[in-house]
PDB file of C-alpha atoms in Angstrom:
ATOM      1  CA  UNK A 137     106.261 -34.841 -84.223  1.00 57.00           C
ATOM      2  CA  UNK A 138     106.081 -31.190 -83.286  1.00 84.00           C
ATOM      3  CA  UNK A 139     106.790 -30.329 -79.718  1.00 94.00           C
ATOM      4  CA  UNK A 140     105.444 -27.522 -77.556  1.00 97.00           C
ATOM      5  CA  UNK A 141     106.061 -24.128 -79.109  1.00 97.00           C
ATOM      6  CA  UNK A 142     106.005 -20.730 -77.434  1.00 98.00           C
ATOM      7  CA  UNK A 143     105.914 -17.270 -78.931  1.00 97.00           C
ATOM      8  CA  UNK A 144     107.552 -14.862 -78.759  1.00 98.00           C
ATOM      9  CA  UNK A 145     110.875 -16.301 -77.678  1.00 97.00           C
ATOM     10  CA  UNK A 146     111.839 -12.940 -76.213  1.00 97.00           C
ATOM     11  CA  UNK A 147     109.697 -10.029 -75.131  1.00 98.00           C
ATOM     12  CA  UNK A 148     110.960  -6.695 -73.849  1.00 98.00           C
ATOM     13  CA  UNK A 149     108.395  -4.292 -72.486  1.00 98.00           C
ATOM     14  CA  UNK A 150     108.168  -1.250 -70.298  1.00 97.00           C
ATOM     15  CA  UNK A 151     106.828  -1.164 -66.774  1.00 97.00           C
ATOM     16  CA  UNK A 152     103.079  -0.762 -66.779  1.00 97.00           C
ATOM     17  CA  UNK A 153     102.480  -2.283 -70.216  1.00 98.00           C
ATOM     18  CA  UNK A 154     100.292  -5.281 -71.070  1.00 98.00           C
ATOM     19  CA  UNK A 155     101.809  -8.457 -72.563  1.00 98.00           C
ATOM     20  CA  UNK A 156     100.494 -11.712 -73.981  1.00 98.00           C
ATOM     21  CA  UNK A 157     102.514 -14.903 -74.172  1.00 98.00           C
ATOM     22  CA  UNK A 158     101.352 -17.769 -76.370  1.00 98.00           C
ATOM     23  CA  UNK A 159     101.718 -21.525 -76.013  1.00 98.00           C
ATOM     24  CA  UNK A 160     100.958 -24.171 -78.656  1.00 98.00           C
ATOM     25  CA  UNK A 161     100.860 -27.567 -76.947  1.00 97.00           C
ATOM     26  CA  UNK A 162     101.490 -30.961 -78.485  1.00 96.00           C
ATOM     27  CA  UNK A 163      98.445 -31.989 -80.514  1.00 94.00           C
ATOM     28  CA  UNK A 164      96.062 -34.110 -78.485  1.00 91.00           C
ATOM     29  CA  UNK A 165      97.475 -33.141 -75.085  1.00 94.00           C
ATOM     30  CA  UNK A 166      94.567 -32.212 -72.863  1.00 93.00           C
ATOM     31  CA  UNK A 167      96.589 -30.882 -69.942  1.00 94.00           C
ATOM     32  CA  UNK A 168      98.517 -27.615 -70.166  1.00 96.00           C
ATOM     33  CA  UNK A 169     100.684 -25.922 -67.533  1.00 96.00           C
ATOM     34  CA  UNK A 170     102.274 -22.505 -67.178  1.00 97.00           C
ATOM     35  CA  UNK A 171     105.367 -21.966 -65.040  1.00 97.00           C
ATOM     36  CA  UNK A 172     107.658 -19.026 -64.309  1.00 98.00           C
ATOM     37  CA  UNK A 173     111.382 -19.561 -63.913  1.00 97.00           C
ATOM     38  CA  UNK A 174     113.625 -16.896 -62.442  1.00 95.00           C
ATOM     39  CA  UNK A 175     117.387 -16.945 -62.842  1.00 91.00           C
ATOM     40  CA  UNK A 176     118.959 -19.708 -60.783  1.00 87.00           C
ATOM     41  CA  UNK A 177     115.626 -21.161 -59.702  1.00 92.00           C
ATOM     42  CA  UNK A 178     113.442 -24.063 -60.663  1.00 95.00           C
ATOM     43  CA  UNK A 179     110.136 -23.504 -62.448  1.00 96.00           C
ATOM     44  CA  UNK A 180     107.355 -22.094 -60.276  1.00 96.00           C
ATOM     45  CA  UNK A 181     103.833 -23.383 -60.962  1.00 94.00           C
ATOM     46  CA  UNK A 182     101.344 -20.763 -62.134  1.00 96.00           C
ATOM     47  CA  UNK A 183      98.259 -22.468 -63.581  1.00 96.00           C
ATOM     48  CA  UNK A 184      96.999 -25.805 -64.918  1.00 93.00           C
ATOM     49  CA  UNK A 185      94.346 -26.361 -67.593  1.00 94.00           C
ATOM     50  CA  UNK A 186      92.460 -29.565 -68.223  1.00 92.00           C
ATOM     51  CA  UNK A 187      90.787 -28.984 -71.572  1.00 90.00           C
ATOM     52  CA  UNK A 188      89.379 -25.475 -71.713  1.00 92.00           C
ATOM     53  CA  UNK A 189      89.037 -24.900 -68.000  1.00 90.00           C
ATOM     54  CA  UNK A 190      91.595 -23.680 -65.492  1.00 88.00           C
ATOM     55  CA  UNK A 191      91.572 -26.578 -63.047  1.00 88.00           C
ATOM     56  CA  UNK A 192      94.122 -25.030 -60.690  1.00 91.00           C
ATOM     57  CA  UNK A 193      95.194 -21.381 -60.762  1.00 93.00           C
ATOM     58  CA  UNK A 194      96.611 -21.344 -57.247  1.00 92.00           C
ATOM     59  CA  UNK A 195     100.063 -20.311 -58.468  1.00 93.00           C
ATOM     60  CA  UNK A 196      99.060 -17.050 -60.144  1.00 96.00           C
ATOM     61  CA  UNK A 197     100.785 -14.406 -58.036  1.00 95.00           C
ATOM     62  CA  UNK A 198      98.055 -11.748 -58.232  1.00 95.00           C
ATOM     63  CA  UNK A 199      95.150 -10.521 -60.318  1.00 95.00           C
ATOM     64  CA  UNK A 200      97.439  -8.951 -62.915  1.00 97.00           C
ATOM     65  CA  UNK A 201      98.035 -12.454 -64.253  1.00 98.00           C
ATOM     66  CA  UNK A 202      95.393 -14.285 -66.263  1.00 97.00           C
ATOM     67  CA  UNK A 203      95.447 -17.215 -68.660  1.00 97.00           C
ATOM     68  CA  UNK A 204      92.966 -18.633 -71.149  1.00 96.00           C
ATOM     69  CA  UNK A 205      92.636 -21.721 -73.300  1.00 96.00           C
ATOM     70  CA  UNK A 206      89.351 -21.124 -75.142  1.00 94.00           C
ATOM     71  CA  UNK A 207      89.396 -24.129 -77.484  1.00 93.00           C
ATOM     72  CA  UNK A 208      91.337 -26.555 -75.353  1.00 91.00           C
ATOM     73  CA  UNK A 209      94.511 -26.217 -77.405  1.00 94.00           C
ATOM     74  CA  UNK A 210      96.438 -22.936 -77.650  1.00 97.00           C
ATOM     75  CA  UNK A 211      96.808 -21.003 -74.418  1.00 98.00           C
ATOM     76  CA  UNK A 212      97.630 -17.367 -73.763  1.00 98.00           C
ATOM     77  CA  UNK A 213      99.119 -16.012 -70.555  1.00 98.00           C
ATOM     78  CA  UNK A 214      98.205 -12.380 -70.067  1.00 98.00           C
ATOM     79  CA  UNK A 215      99.998  -9.981 -67.743  1.00 98.00           C
ATOM     80  CA  UNK A 216      98.567  -6.527 -67.054  1.00 98.00           C
ATOM     81  CA  UNK A 217     100.471  -3.517 -65.715  1.00 98.00           C
ATOM     82  CA  UNK A 218     103.775  -5.336 -65.869  1.00 98.00           C
ATOM     83  CA  UNK A 219     106.319  -4.779 -63.119  1.00 97.00           C
ATOM     84  CA  UNK A 220     110.090  -5.261 -63.140  1.00 97.00           C
ATOM     85  CA  UNK A 221     109.641  -8.229 -60.827  1.00 96.00           C
ATOM     86  CA  UNK A 222     107.684 -10.021 -63.551  1.00 97.00           C
ATOM     87  CA  UNK A 223     110.907 -10.443 -65.542  1.00 97.00           C
ATOM     88  CA  UNK A 224     111.547 -14.167 -65.919  1.00 98.00           C
ATOM     89  CA  UNK A 225     111.313 -17.045 -68.367  1.00 98.00           C
ATOM     90  CA  UNK A 226     107.727 -18.195 -68.754  1.00 98.00           C
ATOM     91  CA  UNK A 227     107.514 -21.908 -69.562  1.00 98.00           C
ATOM     92  CA  UNK A 228     104.589 -23.838 -70.926  1.00 98.00           C
ATOM     93  CA  UNK A 229     104.206 -27.618 -70.729  1.00 96.00           C
ATOM     94  CA  UNK A 230     101.608 -30.048 -72.020  1.00 95.00           C
ATOM     95  CA  UNK A 231     100.709 -33.575 -71.051  1.00 93.00           C
ATOM     96  CA  UNK A 232      98.276 -36.340 -71.929  1.00 89.00           C
ATOM     97  CA  UNK A 233      97.490 -36.469 -68.219  1.00 78.00           C
ATOM     98  CA  UNK A 234      97.998 -40.215 -68.058  1.00 71.00           C
ATOM     99  CA  UNK A 235      99.332 -41.958 -66.223  1.00 73.00           C
ATOM    100  CA  UNK A 236     101.500 -39.546 -64.206  1.00 77.00           C
ATOM    101  CA  UNK A 237     101.123 -36.211 -65.992  1.00 80.00           C
ATOM    102  CA  UNK A 238     104.550 -36.403 -67.571  1.00 88.00           C
ATOM    103  CA  UNK A 239     105.106 -32.950 -68.947  1.00 92.00           C
ATOM    104  CA  UNK A 240     106.679 -31.854 -72.214  1.00 94.00           C
ATOM    105  CA  UNK A 241     108.036 -28.330 -72.016  1.00 97.00           C
ATOM    106  CA  UNK A 242     108.391 -25.619 -74.593  1.00 97.00           C
ATOM    107  CA  UNK A 243     111.548 -23.493 -74.869  1.00 96.00           C
ATOM    108  CA  UNK A 244     109.993 -20.642 -72.917  1.00 97.00           C
ATOM    109  CA  UNK A 245     109.457 -16.929 -73.440  1.00 98.00           C
ATOM    110  CA  UNK A 246     111.997 -14.648 -71.819  1.00 98.00           C
ATOM    111  CA  UNK A 247     110.147 -11.587 -70.548  1.00 98.00           C
ATOM    112  CA  UNK A 248     112.119  -8.490 -69.616  1.00 98.00           C
ATOM    113  CA  UNK A 249     110.312  -5.558 -68.029  1.00 98.00           C
ATOM    114  CA  UNK A 250     112.335  -2.354 -68.123  1.00 96.00           C
TER     115      UNK A 250
ATOM    116  CA  UNK B  62     103.319 -25.301 -48.665  1.00 66.00           C
ATOM    117  CA  UNK B  63     105.287 -28.168 -50.127  1.00 71.00           C
ATOM    118  CA  UNK B  64     108.943 -27.424 -50.827  1.00 87.00           C
ATOM    119  CA  UNK B  65     111.707 -29.418 -52.479  1.00 94.00           C
ATOM    120  CA  UNK B  66     115.373 -28.911 -51.713  1.00 96.00           C
ATOM    121  CA  UNK B  67     118.168 -30.135 -53.933  1.00 97.00           C
ATOM    122  CA  UNK B  68     121.805 -30.721 -53.125  1.00 96.00           C
ATOM    123  CA  UNK B  69     124.409 -29.969 -54.035  1.00 97.00           C
ATOM    124  CA  UNK B  70     123.530 -26.694 -55.711  1.00 96.00           C
ATOM    125  CA  UNK B  71     126.580 -26.917 -57.996  1.00 97.00           C
ATOM    126  CA  UNK B  72     128.780 -29.861 -58.931  1.00 97.00           C
ATOM    127  CA  UNK B  73     131.814 -29.901 -61.187  1.00 97.00           C
ATOM    128  CA  UNK B  74     133.483 -33.237 -61.904  1.00 96.00           C
ATOM    129  CA  UNK B  75     135.818 -34.894 -64.364  1.00 97.00           C
ATOM    130  CA  UNK B  76     134.599 -37.188 -67.116  1.00 97.00           C
ATOM    131  CA  UNK B  77     134.367 -40.776 -65.894  1.00 97.00           C
ATOM    132  CA  UNK B  78     133.563 -39.950 -62.272  1.00 97.00           C
ATOM    133  CA  UNK B  79     130.414 -41.059 -60.485  1.00 98.00           C
ATOM    134  CA  UNK B  80     128.058 -38.682 -58.701  1.00 97.00           C
ATOM    135  CA  UNK B  81     124.825 -38.545 -56.740  1.00 98.00           C
ATOM    136  CA  UNK B  82     122.441 -35.627 -56.396  1.00 98.00           C
ATOM    137  CA  UNK B  83     119.630 -35.409 -53.906  1.00 98.00           C
ATOM    138  CA  UNK B  84     116.085 -34.105 -53.747  1.00 97.00           C
ATOM    139  CA  UNK B  85     114.526 -33.765 -50.292  1.00 96.00           C
ATOM    140  CA  UNK B  86     111.299 -32.587 -48.720  1.00 94.00           C
ATOM    141  CA  UNK B  87     109.389 -32.829 -45.489  1.00 91.00           C
ATOM    142  CA  UNK B  88     106.237 -33.452 -47.547  1.00 90.00           C
ATOM    143  CA  UNK B  89     104.931 -36.604 -49.175  1.00 91.00           C
ATOM    144  CA  UNK B  90     104.501 -36.643 -52.946  1.00 91.00           C
ATOM    145  CA  UNK B  91     102.318 -38.957 -55.019  1.00 89.00           C
ATOM    146  CA  UNK B  92     105.047 -39.127 -57.651  1.00 90.00           C
ATOM    147  CA  UNK B  93     108.315 -37.456 -58.415  1.00 93.00           C
ATOM    148  CA  UNK B  94     109.843 -36.539 -61.741  1.00 94.00           C
ATOM    149  CA  UNK B  95     113.434 -35.757 -62.726  1.00 97.00           C
ATOM    150  CA  UNK B  96     114.212 -33.362 -65.567  1.00 97.00           C
ATOM    151  CA  UNK B  97     117.366 -32.065 -67.227  1.00 97.00           C
ATOM    152  CA  UNK B  98     117.439 -28.526 -68.537  1.00 97.00           C
ATOM    153  CA  UNK B  99     120.034 -26.940 -70.813  1.00 94.00           C
ATOM    154  CA  UNK B 100     120.507 -23.183 -71.243  1.00 91.00           C
ATOM    155  CA  UNK B 101     117.792 -21.539 -73.321  1.00 90.00           C
ATOM    156  CA  UNK B 102     115.621 -24.636 -73.385  1.00 94.00           C
ATOM    157  CA  UNK B 103     112.757 -26.077 -71.398  1.00 95.00           C
ATOM    158  CA  UNK B 104     113.251 -29.008 -69.023  1.00 97.00           C
ATOM    159  CA  UNK B 105     113.252 -32.488 -70.568  1.00 96.00           C
ATOM    160  CA  UNK B 106     111.714 -35.343 -68.602  1.00 95.00           C
ATOM    161  CA  UNK B 107     114.117 -38.141 -67.626  1.00 96.00           C
ATOM    162  CA  UNK B 108     111.984 -40.355 -65.403  1.00 95.00           C
ATOM    163  CA  UNK B 109     108.916 -40.563 -63.164  1.00 93.00           C
ATOM    164  CA  UNK B 110     109.012 -42.556 -59.919  1.00 93.00           C
ATOM    165  CA  UNK B 111     105.777 -43.444 -58.209  1.00 91.00           C
ATOM    166  CA  UNK B 112     106.190 -46.159 -55.589  1.00 92.00           C
ATOM    167  CA  UNK B 113     108.086 -45.690 -52.326  1.00 93.00           C
ATOM    168  CA  UNK B 114     111.446 -47.466 -52.571  1.00 95.00           C
ATOM    169  CA  UNK B 115     111.246 -47.673 -56.353  1.00 95.00           C
ATOM    170  CA  UNK B 116     114.491 -47.775 -58.333  1.00 97.00           C
ATOM    171  CA  UNK B 117     114.612 -46.997 -62.038  1.00 97.00           C
ATOM    172  CA  UNK B 118     117.600 -47.176 -64.347  1.00 97.00           C
ATOM    173  CA  UNK B 119     118.069 -45.225 -67.546  1.00 95.00           C
ATOM    174  CA  UNK B 120     121.397 -46.258 -69.093  1.00 96.00           C
ATOM    175  CA  UNK B 121     124.031 -44.751 -66.747  1.00 97.00           C
ATOM    176  CA  UNK B 122     121.430 -42.949 -64.596  1.00 97.00           C
ATOM    177  CA  UNK B 123     119.833 -44.584 -61.558  1.00 98.00           C
ATOM    178  CA  UNK B 124     116.874 -42.957 -59.829  1.00 97.00           C
ATOM    179  CA  UNK B 125     115.498 -43.892 -56.434  1.00 97.00           C
ATOM    180  CA  UNK B 126     112.334 -42.773 -54.663  1.00 96.00           C
ATOM    181  CA  UNK B 127     112.498 -42.803 -50.870  1.00 95.00           C
ATOM    182  CA  UNK B 128     110.414 -45.313 -48.947  1.00 95.00           C
ATOM    183  CA  UNK B 129     108.292 -42.522 -47.478  1.00 94.00           C
ATOM    184  CA  UNK B 130     107.953 -40.749 -50.854  1.00 93.00           C
ATOM    185  CA  UNK B 131     109.552 -37.606 -49.450  1.00 93.00           C
ATOM    186  CA  UNK B 132     112.931 -37.757 -51.151  1.00 95.00           C
ATOM    187  CA  UNK B 133     114.751 -39.032 -54.194  1.00 97.00           C
ATOM    188  CA  UNK B 134     118.257 -39.437 -55.538  1.00 97.00           C
ATOM    189  CA  UNK B 135     119.861 -39.506 -58.954  1.00 98.00           C
ATOM    190  CA  UNK B 136     123.118 -41.393 -59.407  1.00 98.00           C
ATOM    191  CA  UNK B 137     125.180 -41.045 -62.579  1.00 98.00           C
ATOM    192  CA  UNK B 138     127.860 -43.600 -63.350  1.00 98.00           C
ATOM    193  CA  UNK B 139     130.890 -42.672 -65.461  1.00 98.00           C
ATOM    194  CA  UNK B 140     129.681 -39.150 -66.173  1.00 97.00           C
ATOM    195  CA  UNK B 141     130.196 -37.738 -69.639  1.00 97.00           C
ATOM    196  CA  UNK B 142     130.335 -34.106 -70.850  1.00 96.00           C
ATOM    197  CA  UNK B 143     126.922 -34.649 -72.442  1.00 95.00           C
ATOM    198  CA  UNK B 144     125.484 -35.080 -68.940  1.00 97.00           C
ATOM    199  CA  UNK B 145     126.189 -31.398 -68.233  1.00 97.00           C
ATOM    200  CA  UNK B 146     123.062 -29.446 -67.367  1.00 96.00           C
ATOM    201  CA  UNK B 147     120.621 -28.401 -64.664  1.00 97.00           C
ATOM    202  CA  UNK B 148     118.955 -31.376 -62.981  1.00 98.00           C
ATOM    203  CA  UNK B 149     115.522 -30.596 -61.554  1.00 97.00           C
ATOM    204  CA  UNK B 150     113.233 -32.709 -59.440  1.00 97.00           C
ATOM    205  CA  UNK B 151     109.491 -32.051 -59.401  1.00 95.00           C
ATOM    206  CA  UNK B 152     106.913 -33.479 -57.024  1.00 92.00           C
ATOM    207  CA  UNK B 153     103.225 -34.029 -57.598  1.00 88.00           C
ATOM    208  CA  UNK B 154     101.219 -33.234 -54.443  1.00 81.00           C
ATOM    209  CA  UNK B 155     100.045 -36.195 -52.390  1.00 70.00           C
ATOM    210  CA  UNK B 156      96.429 -35.267 -53.114  1.00 69.00           C
ATOM    211  CA  UNK B 157      97.092 -35.936 -56.810  1.00 66.00           C
ATOM    212  CA  UNK B 158      96.797 -32.269 -57.567  1.00 71.00           C
ATOM    213  CA  UNK B 159      98.513 -30.757 -60.565  1.00 78.00           C
ATOM    214  CA  UNK B 160     100.357 -27.896 -58.884  1.00 82.00           C
ATOM    215  CA  UNK B 161     103.750 -29.502 -59.339  1.00 87.00           C
ATOM    216  CA  UNK B 162     106.531 -28.296 -57.067  1.00 92.00           C
ATOM    217  CA  UNK B 163     110.013 -27.980 -58.537  1.00 95.00           C
ATOM    218  CA  UNK B 164     113.270 -27.896 -56.637  1.00 96.00           C
ATOM    219  CA  UNK B 165     115.878 -25.221 -57.410  1.00 96.00           C
ATOM    220  CA  UNK B 166     118.047 -27.719 -59.297  1.00 97.00           C
ATOM    221  CA  UNK B 167     121.594 -29.041 -59.239  1.00 97.00           C
ATOM    222  CA  UNK B 168     123.852 -27.543 -61.875  1.00 97.00           C
ATOM    223  CA  UNK B 169     126.236 -30.259 -63.081  1.00 97.00           C
ATOM    224  CA  UNK B 170     129.326 -29.615 -65.126  1.00 97.00           C
ATOM    225  CA  UNK B 171     131.277 -32.593 -66.472  1.00 97.00           C
ATOM    226  CA  UNK B 172     134.702 -31.628 -67.707  1.00 96.00           C
ATOM    227  CA  UNK B 173     136.404 -33.620 -70.472  1.00 94.00           C
TER     228      UNK B 173
END
């Protein structure tokens, strides 16, 4: 079956611009996660959705970052007033939640802020 | 803040050799997952360990969860070039939260 898909695969923007990153999870997966991975590092947790609601957004670095999942499926990560330090690969994962929240990752979106 | 450390950071070995990589923390985790990631792709789940002292085998890979659920190891027997990649461990917080913590990874290169 289809895995997790993310669009765009690459995004180049200028400092100060607004960007949206999209994640299509595996059909039927109720849990959805966003992570950020910088070069040479492991993924860093940003936010977790259970259904439509953000159950844990403790990893969002500041109020420029926001994510939504209005219908409990597709999710969008939104970054306002981008900064060069936001450059990273943004990964999305989905899970059935049971029994141990085993996550299936998408290929990521590489964001470059010039 | 829960942190995971992984060692070694880099490992380059010849095909057929055995190796062990480690994942350590001072914090307790409710479960721990191991992933392998290749360049340009997302991590792929290898195994989840849940019980302290648990050992799981996946073909030539053996995973162990520490008795205190603070650490884990991955042992590969007779490594093959196809095992090359970034090995990541990820811990679920002991309060069964969903803010998974990932280690920085061990980058393994298996030379033919």
